[in-house]
Amino acid sequence: MFVWSKLTASRSADSWEERFADNTDGTLVITSFPGRKMVRLEFYSENQAPVKAAQKQYGGTTKRLKTQNWAAHASQTPPPVKVRDTFVVCAVKTDAEIEKARAKFPGREIIAVPADMAFGTGHHATTATVLRLLVDAAKPLQAGGKPWSMADLGCGSGILAIAAEKLGAKRVWGCDYDPAAVTISKENAERNGTLKARFTKVDVLKWEPKQTWDIVAANIFFDVLEAAFPQLVRSVAPGGVLMLSGILKSQAKACLAAGKRAGFVVEKVVTKGKWVTAMGTVK
């Protein structure tokens, strides 16, 4: 059994039902959460192709399930993700759980991102890679002793913005096209005590940056990256760093070429599985 999943605003639930109404290759399940303005979409199929097709068309994530163990799947908690010698991303929610994680991983900052929404817990190759690059890029800024800033474009769960504030960023801003992501990011920022981080609903394709940041991370789909390169380049402060992710290996050459035309100077490319992440400066 395979499943495609995506978190979206609850007001769009009807439109998603219509999109999958004639799809006989699987079953769409929409889960709502009391007190939240979002729903989780899950499309189950015995075949991988329909699930991958949904991901290609709508984004989201896919995974293979063990059909003989549904109860375990429902209650499974993803393992902690260690980021350099700096962070451990844990799927914990309460203060007690966070304190327990701190005791288990002394000397590391805990980033608490609950897994109940299955939304940006740091396990995806793109998020994990950008987290590591963010730690690396923050070191010289920390050593310089001057205030620095970070923008998280396509914030998802807010994990990158939260990490930036924990690394010492004085001005942190994240945005996402999905209002549900903005809501979750705010909740996670409060949970992690990173109250300087601000999150806004923004469509980067229509965005006109009014200020710049020392580090800009854009972990979004390659076609959005290609279309938004002019805005991305303008959002980076002089001498700053731009990180790009969400790019499949098959898309990387064309995507990075578009970035180069816009003024992105690639300095490092990391390939993890089928995903490519690039880091560099701007002209």
Tab-separated table of C-alpha atoms in Angstrom, residues 42-214:
chain	number	residue	atom	x	y	z
A	42	GLU	CA	-4.243	11.268	2.250
A	43	PHE	CA	-4.638	9.324	-0.989
A	44	TYR	CA	-4.185	5.564	-0.550
A	45	SER	CA	-3.503	3.183	-3.425
A	46	GLU	CA	-2.234	-0.359	-3.843
A	47	ASN	CA	-0.073	0.908	-6.696
A	48	GLN	CA	2.752	3.435	-6.468
A	49	ALA	CA	2.115	5.194	-9.789
A	50	PRO	CA	-1.156	7.005	-8.822
A	51	VAL	CA	0.410	8.176	-5.563
A	52	LYS	CA	3.509	9.507	-7.331
A	53	ALA	CA	1.274	11.196	-9.900
A	54	ALA	CA	-0.564	13.024	-7.105
A	55	GLN	CA	2.753	14.186	-5.640
A	56	LYS	CA	3.987	15.404	-9.014
A	57	GLN	CA	0.817	17.376	-9.621
A	58	TYR	CA	0.063	18.703	-6.138
A	59	GLY	CA	3.283	18.452	-4.122
A	60	GLY	CA	3.124	16.832	-0.699
A	61	THR	CA	4.877	13.608	0.287
A	62	THR	CA	4.544	9.903	-0.478
A	63	LYS	CA	5.499	6.756	1.365
A	64	ARG	CA	5.028	3.024	1.233
A	65	LEU	CA	2.993	1.481	4.043
A	66	LYS	CA	3.086	-1.968	5.572
A	67	THR	CA	-0.487	-3.054	4.997
A	68	GLN	CA	-0.295	-5.657	7.744
A	69	ASN	CA	0.448	-3.111	10.465
A	70	TRP	CA	-1.986	-0.192	10.246
A	71	ALA	CA	-2.080	0.403	14.005
A	72	ALA	CA	1.677	0.762	14.189
A	73	HIS	CA	1.643	3.145	11.245
A	74	ALA	CA	-0.951	5.339	12.889
A	75	SER	CA	0.984	5.624	16.134
A	76	GLN	CA	4.543	5.575	14.801
A	77	THR	CA	6.789	8.411	15.953
A	78	PRO	CA	9.677	9.276	13.648
A	79	PRO	CA	13.161	9.004	15.176
A	80	PRO	CA	15.113	12.134	16.174
A	81	VAL	CA	17.153	13.846	13.458
A	82	LYS	CA	20.637	14.978	14.489
A	83	VAL	CA	21.975	18.065	12.721
A	84	ARG	CA	25.750	18.409	12.970
A	85	ASP	CA	26.663	18.707	16.669
A	86	THR	CA	24.122	21.495	17.108
A	87	PHE	CA	20.503	20.334	16.911
A	88	VAL	CA	18.281	17.349	17.427
A	89	VAL	CA	14.882	17.594	15.766
A	90	CYS	CA	12.389	15.620	17.857
A	91	ALA	CA	8.741	14.792	17.229
A	92	VAL	CA	7.703	15.963	20.708
A	93	LYS	CA	4.944	18.316	21.775
A	94	THR	CA	4.699	18.960	25.515
A	95	ASP	CA	7.140	20.748	27.815
A	96	ALA	CA	7.736	17.471	29.646
A	97	GLU	CA	8.611	15.690	26.397
A	98	ILE	CA	10.974	18.502	25.419
A	99	GLU	CA	12.752	18.333	28.788
A	100	LYS	CA	13.092	14.574	28.404
A	101	ALA	CA	14.661	15.077	24.962
A	102	ARG	CA	17.112	17.630	26.402
A	103	ALA	CA	18.179	15.118	29.012
A	104	LYS	CA	18.651	12.455	26.357
A	105	PHE	CA	20.701	14.718	24.061
A	106	PRO	CA	22.827	16.937	26.319
A	107	GLY	CA	24.825	19.657	24.623
A	108	ARG	CA	22.425	19.992	21.708
A	109	GLU	CA	19.538	22.355	21.104
A	110	ILE	CA	16.189	20.582	20.788
A	111	ILE	CA	13.857	21.606	17.969
A	112	ALA	CA	10.409	20.255	18.826
A	113	VAL	CA	8.196	19.583	15.807
A	114	PRO	CA	5.247	17.264	16.585
A	115	ALA	CA	4.638	14.512	14.086
A	116	ASP	CA	0.866	14.384	14.471
A	117	MET	CA	0.447	16.543	11.376
A	118	ALA	CA	3.114	14.646	9.387
A	119	PHE	CA	4.227	18.031	8.171
A	120	GLY	CA	7.831	19.144	7.995
A	121	THR	CA	9.421	17.121	10.808
A	122	GLY	CA	12.921	17.455	9.351
A	123	HIS	CA	13.158	13.913	7.993
A	124	HIS	CA	12.808	14.805	4.328
A	125	ALA	CA	16.125	14.989	2.490
A	126	THR	CA	15.578	18.596	1.434
A	127	THR	CA	14.812	19.894	4.926
A	128	ALA	CA	17.598	17.887	6.561
A	129	THR	CA	20.165	19.165	4.054
A	130	VAL	CA	19.151	22.816	4.391
A	131	LEU	CA	19.301	22.492	8.178
A	132	ARG	CA	22.906	21.337	7.934
A	133	LEU	CA	23.830	24.078	5.489
A	134	LEU	CA	22.137	26.621	7.744
A	135	VAL	CA	24.284	25.550	10.694
A	136	ASP	CA	27.396	25.876	8.526
A	137	ALA	CA	26.438	29.284	7.112
A	138	ALA	CA	25.583	30.670	10.554
A	139	LYS	CA	29.038	29.949	12.022
A	140	PRO	CA	30.924	32.859	10.389
A	141	LEU	CA	28.016	35.186	11.150
A	142	GLN	CA	28.080	34.121	14.784
A	143	ALA	CA	31.864	34.579	14.913
A	144	GLY	CA	31.574	38.061	13.416
A	145	GLY	CA	29.481	39.212	16.339
A	146	LYS	CA	27.187	41.388	14.228
A	147	PRO	CA	23.393	40.945	14.157
A	148	TRP	CA	22.270	38.819	11.232
A	149	SER	CA	18.961	37.880	9.659
A	150	MET	CA	17.291	34.949	7.929
A	151	ALA	CA	14.257	34.420	5.673
A	152	ASP	CA	12.540	31.038	5.320
A	153	LEU	CA	10.573	30.958	2.057
A	154	GLY	CA	8.114	28.083	1.980
A	155	CYS	CA	8.337	27.676	5.741
A	156	GLY	CA	6.184	24.531	6.078
A	157	SER	CA	6.470	23.764	9.797
A	158	GLY	CA	8.771	26.750	10.439
A	159	ILE	CA	11.665	24.463	11.284
A	160	LEU	CA	14.327	26.458	9.399
A	161	ALA	CA	13.241	29.776	10.890
A	162	ILE	CA	13.195	28.227	14.365
A	163	ALA	CA	16.699	26.857	13.813
A	164	ALA	CA	17.924	30.263	12.616
A	165	GLU	CA	16.741	32.014	15.766
A	166	LYS	CA	18.325	29.315	17.930
A	167	LEU	CA	21.555	29.932	15.998
A	168	GLY	CA	21.437	33.598	16.965
A	169	ALA	CA	19.607	35.356	14.131
A	170	LYS	CA	18.132	38.634	15.398
A	171	ARG	CA	15.583	39.041	12.605
A	172	VAL	CA	13.770	35.962	11.306
A	173	TRP	CA	10.854	35.833	8.887
A	174	GLY	CA	9.118	32.909	7.253
A	175	CYS	CA	6.350	32.729	4.683
A	176	ASP	CA	4.250	30.142	2.921
A	177	TYR	CA	1.505	30.117	0.307
A	178	ASP	CA	-0.519	27.716	2.484
A	179	PRO	CA	-2.154	29.459	5.465
A	180	ALA	CA	-2.127	26.142	7.333
A	181	ALA	CA	1.664	26.136	7.166
A	182	VAL	CA	1.770	29.661	8.577
A	183	THR	CA	-0.474	28.611	11.465
A	184	ILE	CA	1.641	25.549	12.255
A	185	SER	CA	4.865	27.565	12.025
A	186	LYS	CA	3.576	30.059	14.581
A	187	GLU	CA	2.578	27.224	16.922
A	188	ASN	CA	5.957	25.549	16.583
A	189	ALA	CA	7.812	28.820	17.143
A	190	GLU	CA	5.930	29.326	20.392
A	191	ARG	CA	6.568	25.713	21.396
A	192	ASN	CA	10.314	26.190	20.849
A	193	GLY	CA	10.522	29.585	22.527
A	194	THR	CA	11.654	31.300	19.324
A	195	LEU	CA	9.309	34.245	19.630
A	196	LYS	CA	11.251	36.622	17.372
A	197	ALA	CA	10.365	34.572	14.307
A	198	ARG	CA	7.500	36.044	12.305
A	199	PHE	CA	5.413	34.156	9.739
A	200	THR	CA	3.205	35.496	6.961
A	201	LYS	CA	1.060	34.074	4.170
A	202	VAL	CA	2.835	35.092	0.965
A	203	ASP	CA	2.834	33.867	-2.612
A	204	VAL	CA	6.501	34.220	-3.590
A	205	LEU	CA	5.509	34.486	-7.240
A	206	LYS	CA	3.721	37.747	-6.427
A	207	TRP	CA	6.125	38.816	-3.691
A	208	GLU	CA	8.127	42.023	-3.865
A	209	PRO	CA	10.807	41.984	-1.130
A	210	LYS	CA	11.005	45.266	0.763
A	211	GLN	CA	14.141	44.291	2.697
A	212	THR	CA	17.022	41.841	2.513
A	213	TRP	CA	18.356	39.017	4.686
A	214	ASP	CA	21.829	37.595	5.299
